XYZ file of C-alpha atoms in Angstrom:
652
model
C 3.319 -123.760 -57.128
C 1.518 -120.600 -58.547
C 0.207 -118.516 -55.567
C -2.782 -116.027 -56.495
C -2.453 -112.567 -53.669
C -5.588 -110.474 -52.805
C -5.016 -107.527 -50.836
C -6.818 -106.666 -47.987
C -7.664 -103.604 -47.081
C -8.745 -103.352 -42.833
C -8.506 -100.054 -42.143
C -11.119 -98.875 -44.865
C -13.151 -101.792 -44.252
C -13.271 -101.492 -40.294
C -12.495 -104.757 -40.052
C -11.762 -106.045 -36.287
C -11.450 -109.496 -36.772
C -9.023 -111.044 -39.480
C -10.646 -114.060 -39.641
C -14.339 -112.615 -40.342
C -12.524 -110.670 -43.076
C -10.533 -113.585 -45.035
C -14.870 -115.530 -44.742
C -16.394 -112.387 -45.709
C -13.812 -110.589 -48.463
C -11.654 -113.265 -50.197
C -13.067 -114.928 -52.882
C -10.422 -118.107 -52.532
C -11.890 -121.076 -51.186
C -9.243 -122.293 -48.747
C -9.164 -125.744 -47.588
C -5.743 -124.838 -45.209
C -5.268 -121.693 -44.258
C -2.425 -120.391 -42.866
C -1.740 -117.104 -41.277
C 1.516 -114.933 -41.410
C 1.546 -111.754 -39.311
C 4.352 -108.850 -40.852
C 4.962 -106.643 -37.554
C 5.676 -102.721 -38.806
C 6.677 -99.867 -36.381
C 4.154 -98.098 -34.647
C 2.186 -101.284 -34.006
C 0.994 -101.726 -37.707
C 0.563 -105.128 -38.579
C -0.106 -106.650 -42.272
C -1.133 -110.310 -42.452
C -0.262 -112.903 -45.026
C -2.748 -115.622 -45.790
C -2.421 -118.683 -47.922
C -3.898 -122.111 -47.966
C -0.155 -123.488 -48.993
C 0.920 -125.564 -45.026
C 5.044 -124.666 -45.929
C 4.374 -121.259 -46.803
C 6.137 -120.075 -43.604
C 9.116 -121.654 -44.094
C 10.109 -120.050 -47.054
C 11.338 -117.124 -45.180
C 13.677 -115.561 -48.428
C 10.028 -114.918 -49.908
C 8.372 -113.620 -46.557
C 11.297 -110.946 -45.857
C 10.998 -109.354 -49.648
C 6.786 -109.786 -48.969
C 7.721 -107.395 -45.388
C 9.960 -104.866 -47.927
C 7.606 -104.710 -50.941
C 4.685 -104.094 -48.790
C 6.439 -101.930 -46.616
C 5.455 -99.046 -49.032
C 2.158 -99.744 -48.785
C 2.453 -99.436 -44.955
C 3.815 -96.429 -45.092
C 1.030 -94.943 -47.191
C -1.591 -96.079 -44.987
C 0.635 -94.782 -41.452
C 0.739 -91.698 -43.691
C -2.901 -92.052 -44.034
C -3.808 -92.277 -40.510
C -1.447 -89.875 -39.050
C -3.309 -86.807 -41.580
C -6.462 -88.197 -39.764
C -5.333 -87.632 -36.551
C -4.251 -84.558 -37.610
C -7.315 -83.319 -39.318
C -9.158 -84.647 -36.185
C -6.670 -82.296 -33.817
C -6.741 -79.217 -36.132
C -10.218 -79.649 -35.855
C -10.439 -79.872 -32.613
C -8.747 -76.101 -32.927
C -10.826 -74.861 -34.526
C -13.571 -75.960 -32.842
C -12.585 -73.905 -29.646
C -12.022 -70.783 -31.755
C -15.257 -71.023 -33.299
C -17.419 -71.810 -30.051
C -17.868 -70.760 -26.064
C -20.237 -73.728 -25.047
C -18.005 -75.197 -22.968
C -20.594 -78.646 -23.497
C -20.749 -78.646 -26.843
C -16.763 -78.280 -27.390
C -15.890 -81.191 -24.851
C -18.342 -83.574 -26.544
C -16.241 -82.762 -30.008
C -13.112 -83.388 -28.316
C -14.011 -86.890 -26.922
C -15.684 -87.942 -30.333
C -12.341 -87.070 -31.904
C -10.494 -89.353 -28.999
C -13.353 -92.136 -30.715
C -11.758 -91.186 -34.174
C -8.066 -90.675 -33.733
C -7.232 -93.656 -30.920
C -9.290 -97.035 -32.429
C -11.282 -98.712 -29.608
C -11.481 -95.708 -27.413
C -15.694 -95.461 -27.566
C -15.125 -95.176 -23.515
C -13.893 -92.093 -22.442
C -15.009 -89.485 -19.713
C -13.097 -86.184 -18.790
C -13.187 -85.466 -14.936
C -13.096 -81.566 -13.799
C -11.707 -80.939 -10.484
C -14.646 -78.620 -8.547
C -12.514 -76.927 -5.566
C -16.281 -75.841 -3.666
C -16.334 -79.702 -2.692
C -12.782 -80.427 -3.165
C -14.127 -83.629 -5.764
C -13.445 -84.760 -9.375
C -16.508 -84.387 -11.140
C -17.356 -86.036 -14.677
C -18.184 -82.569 -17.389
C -18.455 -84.720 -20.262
C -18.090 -88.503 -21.149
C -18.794 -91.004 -23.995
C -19.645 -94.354 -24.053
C -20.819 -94.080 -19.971
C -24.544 -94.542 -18.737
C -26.134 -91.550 -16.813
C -24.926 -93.166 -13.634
C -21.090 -91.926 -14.202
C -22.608 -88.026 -13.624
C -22.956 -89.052 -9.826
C -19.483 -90.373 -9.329
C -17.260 -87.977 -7.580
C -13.564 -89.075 -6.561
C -11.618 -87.561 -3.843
C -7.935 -86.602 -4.885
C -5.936 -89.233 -4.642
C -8.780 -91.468 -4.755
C -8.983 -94.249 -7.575
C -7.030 -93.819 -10.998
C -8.533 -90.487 -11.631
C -8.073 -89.412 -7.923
C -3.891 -90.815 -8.106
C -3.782 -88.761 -11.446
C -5.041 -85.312 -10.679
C -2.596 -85.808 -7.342
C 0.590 -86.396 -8.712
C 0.040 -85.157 -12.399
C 1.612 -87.938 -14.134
C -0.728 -89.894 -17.094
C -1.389 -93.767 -16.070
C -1.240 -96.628 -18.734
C -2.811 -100.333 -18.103
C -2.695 -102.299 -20.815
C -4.754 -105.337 -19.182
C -8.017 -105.724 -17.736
C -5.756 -107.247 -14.116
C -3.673 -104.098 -13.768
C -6.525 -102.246 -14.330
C -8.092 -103.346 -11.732
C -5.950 -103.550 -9.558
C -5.326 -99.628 -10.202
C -8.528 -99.200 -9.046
C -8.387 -100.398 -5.150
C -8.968 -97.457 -2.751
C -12.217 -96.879 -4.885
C -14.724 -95.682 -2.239
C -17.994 -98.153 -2.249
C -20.263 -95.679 -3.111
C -18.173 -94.531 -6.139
C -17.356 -98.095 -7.364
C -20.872 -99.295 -7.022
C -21.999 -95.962 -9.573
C -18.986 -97.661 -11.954
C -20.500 -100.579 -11.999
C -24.265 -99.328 -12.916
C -22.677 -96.775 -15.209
C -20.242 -99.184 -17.454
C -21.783 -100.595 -20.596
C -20.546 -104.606 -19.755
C -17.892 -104.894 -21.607
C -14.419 -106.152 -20.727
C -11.767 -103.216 -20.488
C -8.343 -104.726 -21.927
C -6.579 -101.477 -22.184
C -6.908 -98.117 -19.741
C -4.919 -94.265 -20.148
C -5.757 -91.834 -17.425
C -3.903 -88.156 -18.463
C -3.809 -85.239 -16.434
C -5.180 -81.689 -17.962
C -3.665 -79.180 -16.875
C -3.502 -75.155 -17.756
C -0.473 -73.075 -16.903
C 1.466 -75.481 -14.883
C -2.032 -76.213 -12.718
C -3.880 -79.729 -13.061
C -7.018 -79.107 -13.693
C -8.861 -82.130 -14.536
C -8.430 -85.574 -15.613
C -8.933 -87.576 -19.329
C -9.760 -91.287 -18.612
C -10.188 -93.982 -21.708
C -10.888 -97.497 -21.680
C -10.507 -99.819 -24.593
C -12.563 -102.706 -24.760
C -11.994 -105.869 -26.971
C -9.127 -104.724 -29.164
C -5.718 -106.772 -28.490
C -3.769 -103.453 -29.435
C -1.792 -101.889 -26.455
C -1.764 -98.418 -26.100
C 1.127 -97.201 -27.668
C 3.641 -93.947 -27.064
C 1.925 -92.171 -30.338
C -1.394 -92.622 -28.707
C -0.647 -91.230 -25.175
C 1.289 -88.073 -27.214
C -2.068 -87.524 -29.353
C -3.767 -87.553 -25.616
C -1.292 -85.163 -24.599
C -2.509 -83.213 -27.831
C -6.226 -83.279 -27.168
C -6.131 -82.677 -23.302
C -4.336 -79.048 -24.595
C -7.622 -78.754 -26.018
C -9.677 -79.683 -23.171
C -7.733 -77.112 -20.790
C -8.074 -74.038 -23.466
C -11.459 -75.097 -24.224
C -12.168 -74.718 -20.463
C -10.369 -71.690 -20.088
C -11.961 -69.805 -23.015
C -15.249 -70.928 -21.946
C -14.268 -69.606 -18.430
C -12.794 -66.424 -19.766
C -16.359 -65.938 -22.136
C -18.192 -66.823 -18.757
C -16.764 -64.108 -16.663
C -16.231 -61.577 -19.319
C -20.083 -62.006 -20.100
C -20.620 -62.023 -16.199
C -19.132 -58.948 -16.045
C -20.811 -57.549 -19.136
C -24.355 -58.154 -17.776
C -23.260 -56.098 -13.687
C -22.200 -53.408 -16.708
C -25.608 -53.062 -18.092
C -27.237 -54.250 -14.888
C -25.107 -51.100 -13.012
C -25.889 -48.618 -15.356
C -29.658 -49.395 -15.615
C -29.582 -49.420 -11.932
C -27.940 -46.137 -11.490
C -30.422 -44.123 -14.330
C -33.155 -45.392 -12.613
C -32.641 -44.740 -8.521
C -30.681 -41.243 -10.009
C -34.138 -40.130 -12.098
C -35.968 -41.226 -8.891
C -33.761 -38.237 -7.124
C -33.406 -36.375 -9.746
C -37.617 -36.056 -9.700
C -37.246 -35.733 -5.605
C -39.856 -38.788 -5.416
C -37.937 -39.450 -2.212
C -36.295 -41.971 -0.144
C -39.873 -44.314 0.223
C -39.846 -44.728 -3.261
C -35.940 -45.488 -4.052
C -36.202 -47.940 -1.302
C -39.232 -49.742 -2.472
C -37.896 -49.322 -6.489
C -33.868 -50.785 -4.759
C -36.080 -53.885 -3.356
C -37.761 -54.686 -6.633
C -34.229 -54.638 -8.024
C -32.957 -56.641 -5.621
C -35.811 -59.394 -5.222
C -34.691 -59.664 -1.444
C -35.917 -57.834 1.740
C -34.691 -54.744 2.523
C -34.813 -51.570 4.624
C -33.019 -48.619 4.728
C -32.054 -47.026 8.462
C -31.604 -43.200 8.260
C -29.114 -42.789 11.574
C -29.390 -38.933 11.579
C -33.134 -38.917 11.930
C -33.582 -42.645 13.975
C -36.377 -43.527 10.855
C -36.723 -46.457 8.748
C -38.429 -46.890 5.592
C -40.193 -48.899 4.853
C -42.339 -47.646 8.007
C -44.241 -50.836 8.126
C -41.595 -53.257 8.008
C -39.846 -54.929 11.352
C -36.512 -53.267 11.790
C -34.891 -56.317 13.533
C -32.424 -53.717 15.489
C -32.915 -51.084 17.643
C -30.968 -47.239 16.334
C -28.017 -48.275 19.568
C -27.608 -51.519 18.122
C -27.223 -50.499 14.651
C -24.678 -47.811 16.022
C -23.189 -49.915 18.035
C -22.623 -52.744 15.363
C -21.144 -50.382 11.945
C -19.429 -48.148 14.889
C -16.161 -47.009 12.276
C -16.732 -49.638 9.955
C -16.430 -48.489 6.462
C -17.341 -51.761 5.057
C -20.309 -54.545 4.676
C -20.876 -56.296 7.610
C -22.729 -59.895 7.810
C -25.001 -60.246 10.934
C -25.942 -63.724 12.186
C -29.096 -63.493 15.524
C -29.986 -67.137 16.898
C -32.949 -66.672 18.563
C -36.486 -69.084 18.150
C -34.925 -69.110 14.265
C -31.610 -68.562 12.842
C -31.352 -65.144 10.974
C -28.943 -63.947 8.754
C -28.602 -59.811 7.623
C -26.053 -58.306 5.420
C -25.895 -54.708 6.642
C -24.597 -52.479 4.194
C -23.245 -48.570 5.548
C -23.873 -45.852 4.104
C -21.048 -42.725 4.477
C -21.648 -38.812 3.756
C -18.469 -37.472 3.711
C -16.670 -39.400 6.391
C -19.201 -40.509 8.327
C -21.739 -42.971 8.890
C -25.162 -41.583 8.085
C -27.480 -44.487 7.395
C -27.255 -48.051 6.292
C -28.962 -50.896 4.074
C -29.944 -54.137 6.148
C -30.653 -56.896 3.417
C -32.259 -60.308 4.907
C -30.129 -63.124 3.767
C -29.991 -66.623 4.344
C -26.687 -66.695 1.722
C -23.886 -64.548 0.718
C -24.742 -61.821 -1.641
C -23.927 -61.898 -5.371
C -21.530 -59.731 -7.107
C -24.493 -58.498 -8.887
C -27.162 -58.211 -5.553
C -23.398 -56.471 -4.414
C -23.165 -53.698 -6.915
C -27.312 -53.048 -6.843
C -26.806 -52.639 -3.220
C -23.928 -50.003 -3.381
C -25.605 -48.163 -6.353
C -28.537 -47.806 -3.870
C -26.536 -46.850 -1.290
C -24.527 -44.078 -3.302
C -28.361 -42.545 -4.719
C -29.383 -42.544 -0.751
C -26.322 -40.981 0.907
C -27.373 -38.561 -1.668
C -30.837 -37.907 -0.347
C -29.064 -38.233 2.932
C -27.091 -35.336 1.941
C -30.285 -33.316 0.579
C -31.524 -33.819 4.233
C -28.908 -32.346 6.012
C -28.452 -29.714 3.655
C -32.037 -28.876 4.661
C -31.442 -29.464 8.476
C -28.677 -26.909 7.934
C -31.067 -24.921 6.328
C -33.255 -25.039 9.301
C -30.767 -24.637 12.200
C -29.924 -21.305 10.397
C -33.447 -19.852 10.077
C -34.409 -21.110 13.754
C -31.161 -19.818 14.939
C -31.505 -16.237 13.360
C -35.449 -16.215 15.335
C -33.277 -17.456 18.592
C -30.673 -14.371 18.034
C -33.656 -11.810 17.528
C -35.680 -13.452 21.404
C -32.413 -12.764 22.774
C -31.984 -8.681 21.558
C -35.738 -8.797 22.359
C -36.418 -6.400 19.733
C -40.145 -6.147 18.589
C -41.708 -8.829 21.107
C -45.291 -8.646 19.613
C -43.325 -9.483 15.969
C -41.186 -12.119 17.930
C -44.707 -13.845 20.008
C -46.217 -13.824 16.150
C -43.225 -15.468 14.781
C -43.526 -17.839 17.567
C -47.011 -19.127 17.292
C -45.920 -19.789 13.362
C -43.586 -22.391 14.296
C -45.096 -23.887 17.102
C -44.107 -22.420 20.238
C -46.264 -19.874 22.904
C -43.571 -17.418 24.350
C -46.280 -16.084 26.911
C -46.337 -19.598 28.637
C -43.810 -20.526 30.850
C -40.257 -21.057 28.862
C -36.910 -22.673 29.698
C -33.560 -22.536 27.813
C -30.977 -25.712 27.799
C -27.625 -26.096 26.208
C -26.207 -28.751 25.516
C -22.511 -29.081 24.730
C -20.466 -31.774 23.003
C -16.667 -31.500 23.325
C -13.427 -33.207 22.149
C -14.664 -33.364 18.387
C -11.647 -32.415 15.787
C -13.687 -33.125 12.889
C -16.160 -30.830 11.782
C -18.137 -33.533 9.376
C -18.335 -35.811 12.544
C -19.443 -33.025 14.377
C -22.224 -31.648 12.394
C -23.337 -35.311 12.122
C -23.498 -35.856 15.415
C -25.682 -32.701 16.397
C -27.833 -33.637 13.577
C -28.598 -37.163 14.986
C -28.303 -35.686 18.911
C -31.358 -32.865 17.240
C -33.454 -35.882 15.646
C -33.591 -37.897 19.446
C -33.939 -34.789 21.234
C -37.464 -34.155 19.000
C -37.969 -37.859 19.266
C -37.847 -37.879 23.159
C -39.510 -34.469 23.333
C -42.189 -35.125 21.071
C -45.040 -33.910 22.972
C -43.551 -30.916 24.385
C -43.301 -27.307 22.355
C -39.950 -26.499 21.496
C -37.384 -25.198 18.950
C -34.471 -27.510 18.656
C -31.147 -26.534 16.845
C -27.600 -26.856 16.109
C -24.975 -24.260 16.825
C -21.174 -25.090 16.351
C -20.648 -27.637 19.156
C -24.090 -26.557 21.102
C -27.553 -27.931 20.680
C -29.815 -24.611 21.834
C -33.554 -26.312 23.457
C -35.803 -23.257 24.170
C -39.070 -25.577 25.410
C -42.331 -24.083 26.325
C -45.156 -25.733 28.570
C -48.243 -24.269 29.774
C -48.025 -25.347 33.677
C -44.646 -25.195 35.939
C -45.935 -28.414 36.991
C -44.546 -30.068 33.460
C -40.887 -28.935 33.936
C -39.455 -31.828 36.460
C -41.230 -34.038 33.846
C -39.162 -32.405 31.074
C -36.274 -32.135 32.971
C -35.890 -35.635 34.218
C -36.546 -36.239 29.790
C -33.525 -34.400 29.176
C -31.177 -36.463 31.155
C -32.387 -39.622 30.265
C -31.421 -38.487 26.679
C -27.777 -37.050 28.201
C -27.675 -40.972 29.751
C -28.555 -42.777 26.458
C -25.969 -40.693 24.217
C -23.321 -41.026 26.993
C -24.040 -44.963 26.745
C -24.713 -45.610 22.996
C -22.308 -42.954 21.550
C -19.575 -43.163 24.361
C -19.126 -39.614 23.901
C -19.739 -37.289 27.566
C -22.268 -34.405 27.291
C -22.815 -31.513 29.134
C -26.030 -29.698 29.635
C -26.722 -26.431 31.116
C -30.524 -25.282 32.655
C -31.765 -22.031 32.845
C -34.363 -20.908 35.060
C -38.183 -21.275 33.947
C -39.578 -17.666 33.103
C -42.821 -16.539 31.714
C -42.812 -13.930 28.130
C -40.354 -13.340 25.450
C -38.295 -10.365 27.434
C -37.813 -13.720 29.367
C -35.912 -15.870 26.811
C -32.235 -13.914 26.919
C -32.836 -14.611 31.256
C -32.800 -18.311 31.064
C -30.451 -18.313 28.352
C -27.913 -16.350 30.141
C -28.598 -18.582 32.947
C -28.220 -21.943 30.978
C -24.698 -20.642 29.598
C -23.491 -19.528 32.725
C -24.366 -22.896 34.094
C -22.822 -24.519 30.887
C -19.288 -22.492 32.076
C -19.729 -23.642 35.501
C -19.590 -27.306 34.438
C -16.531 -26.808 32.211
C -14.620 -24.471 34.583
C -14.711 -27.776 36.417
C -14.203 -30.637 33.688
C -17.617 -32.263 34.600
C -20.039 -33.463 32.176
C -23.867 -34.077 32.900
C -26.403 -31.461 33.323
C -26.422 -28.539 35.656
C -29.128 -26.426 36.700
C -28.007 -22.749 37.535
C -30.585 -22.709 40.588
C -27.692 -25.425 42.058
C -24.616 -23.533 41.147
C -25.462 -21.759 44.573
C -22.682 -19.285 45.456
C -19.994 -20.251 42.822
C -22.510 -18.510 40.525
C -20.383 -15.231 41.988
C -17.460 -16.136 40.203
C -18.493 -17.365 37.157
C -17.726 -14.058 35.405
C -13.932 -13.810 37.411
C -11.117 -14.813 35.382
C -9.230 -18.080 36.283
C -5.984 -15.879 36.564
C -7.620 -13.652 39.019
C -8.720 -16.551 41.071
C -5.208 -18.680 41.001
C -3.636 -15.020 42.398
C -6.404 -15.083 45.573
C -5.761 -18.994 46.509
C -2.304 -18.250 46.032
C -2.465 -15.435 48.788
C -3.967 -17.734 51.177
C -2.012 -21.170 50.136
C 1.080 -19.962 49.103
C 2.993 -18.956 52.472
C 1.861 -22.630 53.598
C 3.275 -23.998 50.880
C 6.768 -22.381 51.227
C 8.788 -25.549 53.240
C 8.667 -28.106 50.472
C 9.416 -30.390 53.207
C 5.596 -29.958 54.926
C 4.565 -32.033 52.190
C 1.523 -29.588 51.995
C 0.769 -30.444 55.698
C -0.100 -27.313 56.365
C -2.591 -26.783 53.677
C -4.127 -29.982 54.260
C -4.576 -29.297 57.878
C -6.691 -25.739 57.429
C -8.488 -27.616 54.286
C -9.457 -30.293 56.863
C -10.064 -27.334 59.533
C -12.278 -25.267 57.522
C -14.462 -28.398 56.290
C -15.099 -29.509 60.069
C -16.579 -26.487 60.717
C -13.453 -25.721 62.661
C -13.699 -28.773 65.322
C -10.331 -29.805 66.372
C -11.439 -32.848 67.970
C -13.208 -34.077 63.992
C -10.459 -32.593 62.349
C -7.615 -34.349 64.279
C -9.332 -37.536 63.723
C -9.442 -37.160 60.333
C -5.847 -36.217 60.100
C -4.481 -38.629 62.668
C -2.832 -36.789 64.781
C -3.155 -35.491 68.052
C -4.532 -33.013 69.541
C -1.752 -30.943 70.449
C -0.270 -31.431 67.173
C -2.927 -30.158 65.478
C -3.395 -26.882 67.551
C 0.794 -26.335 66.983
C -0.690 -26.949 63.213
C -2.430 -24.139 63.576
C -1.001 -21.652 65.401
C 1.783 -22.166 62.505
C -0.644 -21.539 59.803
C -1.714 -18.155 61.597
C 1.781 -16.635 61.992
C 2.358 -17.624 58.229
C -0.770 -16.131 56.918
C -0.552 -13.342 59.804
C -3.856 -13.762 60.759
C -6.375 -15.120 63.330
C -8.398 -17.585 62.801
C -11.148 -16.424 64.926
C -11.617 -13.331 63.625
C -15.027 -13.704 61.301
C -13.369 -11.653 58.248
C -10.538 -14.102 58.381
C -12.551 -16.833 58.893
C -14.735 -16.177 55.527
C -11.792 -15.189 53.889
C -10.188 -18.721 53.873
C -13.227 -20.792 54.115
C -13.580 -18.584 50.764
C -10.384 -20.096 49.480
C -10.857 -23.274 50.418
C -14.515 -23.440 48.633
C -13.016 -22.138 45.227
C -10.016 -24.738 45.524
C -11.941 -27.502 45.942
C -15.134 -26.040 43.004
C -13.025 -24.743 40.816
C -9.107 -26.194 40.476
């Protein structure tokens, strides 16, 4: 029997079904068809049909049908394998010829549609680490619903890839499925709203990773196509998720590089702008209020020399203490949270000159700041600690002048000249007048020095406000000559002064000591109370005491202030040392006519005090006048040692 052949062609007529095709492409009419399926490698398949019943068992004829068409299959594997290629080189060049990270995904998946038949369903899964889920980036062939699903690791096919990086193949709708158990309800009921209806008969899940890390999953489903997903297929997958992961990367690398670009520009548009601001000396008001424009967020700027704020009429949430108390040697940003009627957030920014703390930037914030609110934040704070810097020059600039003035009241050369000058800047030298220095000690670094008798200047003419004064720094002294017209003010002043001594002591941690001259009346009178407050000043370090002293309290010790300590350690050591010459008294003796001296010479209070009795005590005695060869009743003796005993216990 003659057999007439047609040739088929599937693959260029996207033919599905091979049934539809022999209806719809051969022009044969046959009354019994039968159908012989040639199986070639990579799951090719070419079908023989003929209307002849014993067709198939001529098998000679079938086997040289498999080898002469075998060329034919090789042409068209041939064929499809330079599509898959073309669709993958593609694919490379896609990513070098765009950044949108959108765009390029999209591409990839429509070449998955291309290169693997059946795979219209396919969605690509990005791990997001801020909410430790697998989010879908891009997908094809879902509804809108799949953008809401969001799988824990581990959780679901996707989940069990992206945990254990190893790709996943179903090749049945049953294992599938059953893949799928641990699917949380809300995620499975999204699925179900976001699949198209049709029944999934084949399923590859493949990890993408980038440099050994997993960084996101490629899921595909096929859907009505007998063909199982082969080895070739999941190595093409392999292929196109190495596109996926660069495609992310690049797009990540373009992200940040631009990021970083636009704090560039952003930085140096920022930093011509507050710098002309300086430059023109429009001052800190307007830098602040040009920084908050910038910015887009509340902010306020603390000057910690001076204790001022700017704006002035904003609400500075902290007191000056607070502030100090909260930077203290911080050299870095700080993040404040207060829970009071509402929960409030600050970012407080510090602000050095030199090495120390000068001011700061308090930013409201209900979030963390940007890189970008960051770097417009420190460029304002660099442009202020240089007005900050301005300021003190100026202050310097100041303490010089006023202290020259001081230098001439204290030669009292030219008084008339001196009462002029005085009036100029403030101050009446023919009412009554009053000198106080104050002292700060232990300080080995001059910048921390300076900078604190700046800020201890600025609260002094805080506190003092209403009072006439000159205020300024010298070394490791802050000179206060005040003026007042009635004698009445001074306790007033006075009691001013050691609240401030109180408040530094508390806030700064750091002792003071403060010496009080007399109150006088004209300018001969200024180098008086100044002499005074010094000597008072020495009297309160001769002792290692801090607070203030007044040199009216000193009382007699003011005697000695000008005698050297040597001179006094060689007069207690007349009186003490004999006493002190059995090591095995245990300074009994010395105790005892201590004891004596501070009773007002009772025996009876001072052997109570000492414990012993009576007659122990006199024995006491009478040993402590052979050793000093004196007698204790004589009055010159008598002063003599309750003269030692006084400058023991003021002065050593």
């Amino acid at each position: 029997m003659e057999h007439k052949w047609e040739l088929i062609d599937s693959y260029d007529s996207d033919i599905e079904n091979i049934d539809s095709s022999v209806q719809e492409l051969s022009p044969l009419k046959l009354v019994y068809q039968t159908i012989i399926t040639l199986d070639y490698p990579q799951s090719y398949k070419v079908y023989l049909l003929s209307s002849d019943e014993n067709i198939s068992k001529e098998k000679e004829n079938i086997d040289i049908f498999y080898h002469l068409l075998y060329p034919i299959y090789t042409q068209y594997a041939l064929k499809s394998k330079n599509i898959e290629m073309e669709k993958l080189i593609e694919g490379v060049q896609n990513i070098t010829s765009s950044l949108d990270l959108d765009v390029l995904l999209t591409k990839i998946l429509d070449n998955v549609a291309s290169i693997i038949p059946g795979a219209d369903t396919a969605a690509f899964w990005l791990y997001n680490p801020v909410i430790d889920r697998l989010v879908c980036r891009a997908y094809r062939g879902w509804k809108k619903e799949i953008e809401q699903v969001k799988y824990r690791v581990g959780e679901s096919v996707t989940g069990k890839t992206f945990l254990d990086g190893k790709p996943r193949i179903y090749n049945s709708f049953r294992e599938a499925n059953d893949a799928m158990k641990g699917t949380s309800k809300e995620n499975d009921e999204l699925l179900k709203k976001a699949f198209h209806g049709g029944k999934v008969n084949a399923t590859i899940s493949v990890p993408v990773s980038f440099h050994n890390e997993i960084i996101g999953v490629l899921g595909i489903h096929r859907v009505n196509l007998e063909h199982e997903i082969t080895d070739w297929d999941l190595k093409l997958l392999k292929g196109l998720t190495a596109q996926i992961a660069i495609a992310i990367e690049n797009a990540r690398l373009f992200t940040e590089i631009n990021r970083k670009n636009q704090v560039l520009i952003k930085q140096n548009e920022v930093h011509a702008t507050l710098t002309q601001l300086s430059i023109q000396n429009k001052g800190i008001d307007v830098i602040v209020k040009e920084l908050t424009g910038m910015l887009g967020m509340s902010l306020i700027f603390v000057d910690l020399l001076k204790n001022e704020y700017f704006p002035g009429r904003a609400i500075l949430t902290f007191s000056m203490e607070e502030l100090a108390q909260i930077i203290g040697a911080k050299n870095y940003p700080i993040y404040v949270d207060l829970y009071d009627h509402d929960e409030k957030s600050f970012f407080i920014y510090p602000i050095f000159t030199d090495i120390t703390c000068t001011g700061c930037l308090i930013v409201s914030a209900q979030r963390s700041i940007t890189q970008l609110e960051h770097m417009i934040i420190e460029r304002g704070g660099s442009v202020l600690a240089l007005e900050l810097a301005k300021r003190q020059s100026l202050t310097e600039f100041y303490f010089k002048k006023t202290s020259d003035f001081y230098q001439n009241l204290l030669r009292k050369e030219a008084p008339r000249l001196l009462y002029k000058q005085g009036l100029d800047i403030g101050i009446d030298l023919n009412n009554y007048l009053c000198t106080t220095i104050i002292e700060l000690t232990n300080f080995i670094d001059h910048h921390v020095l300076q900078t604190s008798i700046h800020r201890l200047v600025s609260r002094i003419k805080s506190k003092l406000s209403g009072i006439d004064k000159i205020v300024f720094g010298n070394s490791n002294k802050v000179m206060l000559l005040l003026t007042f017209k009635t004698i009445d003010a001074f306790p007033r002043v006075l009691n001013n002064i050691k609240e401030i001594l109180k408040e530094w002591e508390q806030n700064e941690g750091v002792a003071l000591r403060a010496g009080v001259g007399g109150v006088y009346t004209g300018v001969e009178s200024v180098y008086k109370t100044h002499n005074e407050a010094a000597r008072a000043i020495a009297y309160l370090s001769s002792r290692h005491r801090s607070g203030l002293m007044e040199f009216s309290d000193i009382g007699i010790n003011r005697l000695f202030l000008n005698q050297s300590k040597e001179e006094i350690e060689r007069f207690l050591e007349e009186i003490f040392g004999p006493l002190n010459s059995n090591k095995l008294r245990n300074n009994e003796l010395e105790k005892t006519l201590i004891t004596y001296v501070q009773t007002n010479q009772s025996a009876v209070k001072t052997a109570e005090l000492l414990h012993v009795h009576i007659n122990t005590l006199y024995q006491r005695l009478k040993k402590i006048e052979d050793l000093l060869n004196v007698s204790l009743e004589e009055p010159e003796n008598r002063l003599k040692i309750q003269l030692a005993c006084h400058l023991k216990e003021s002065f050593f």
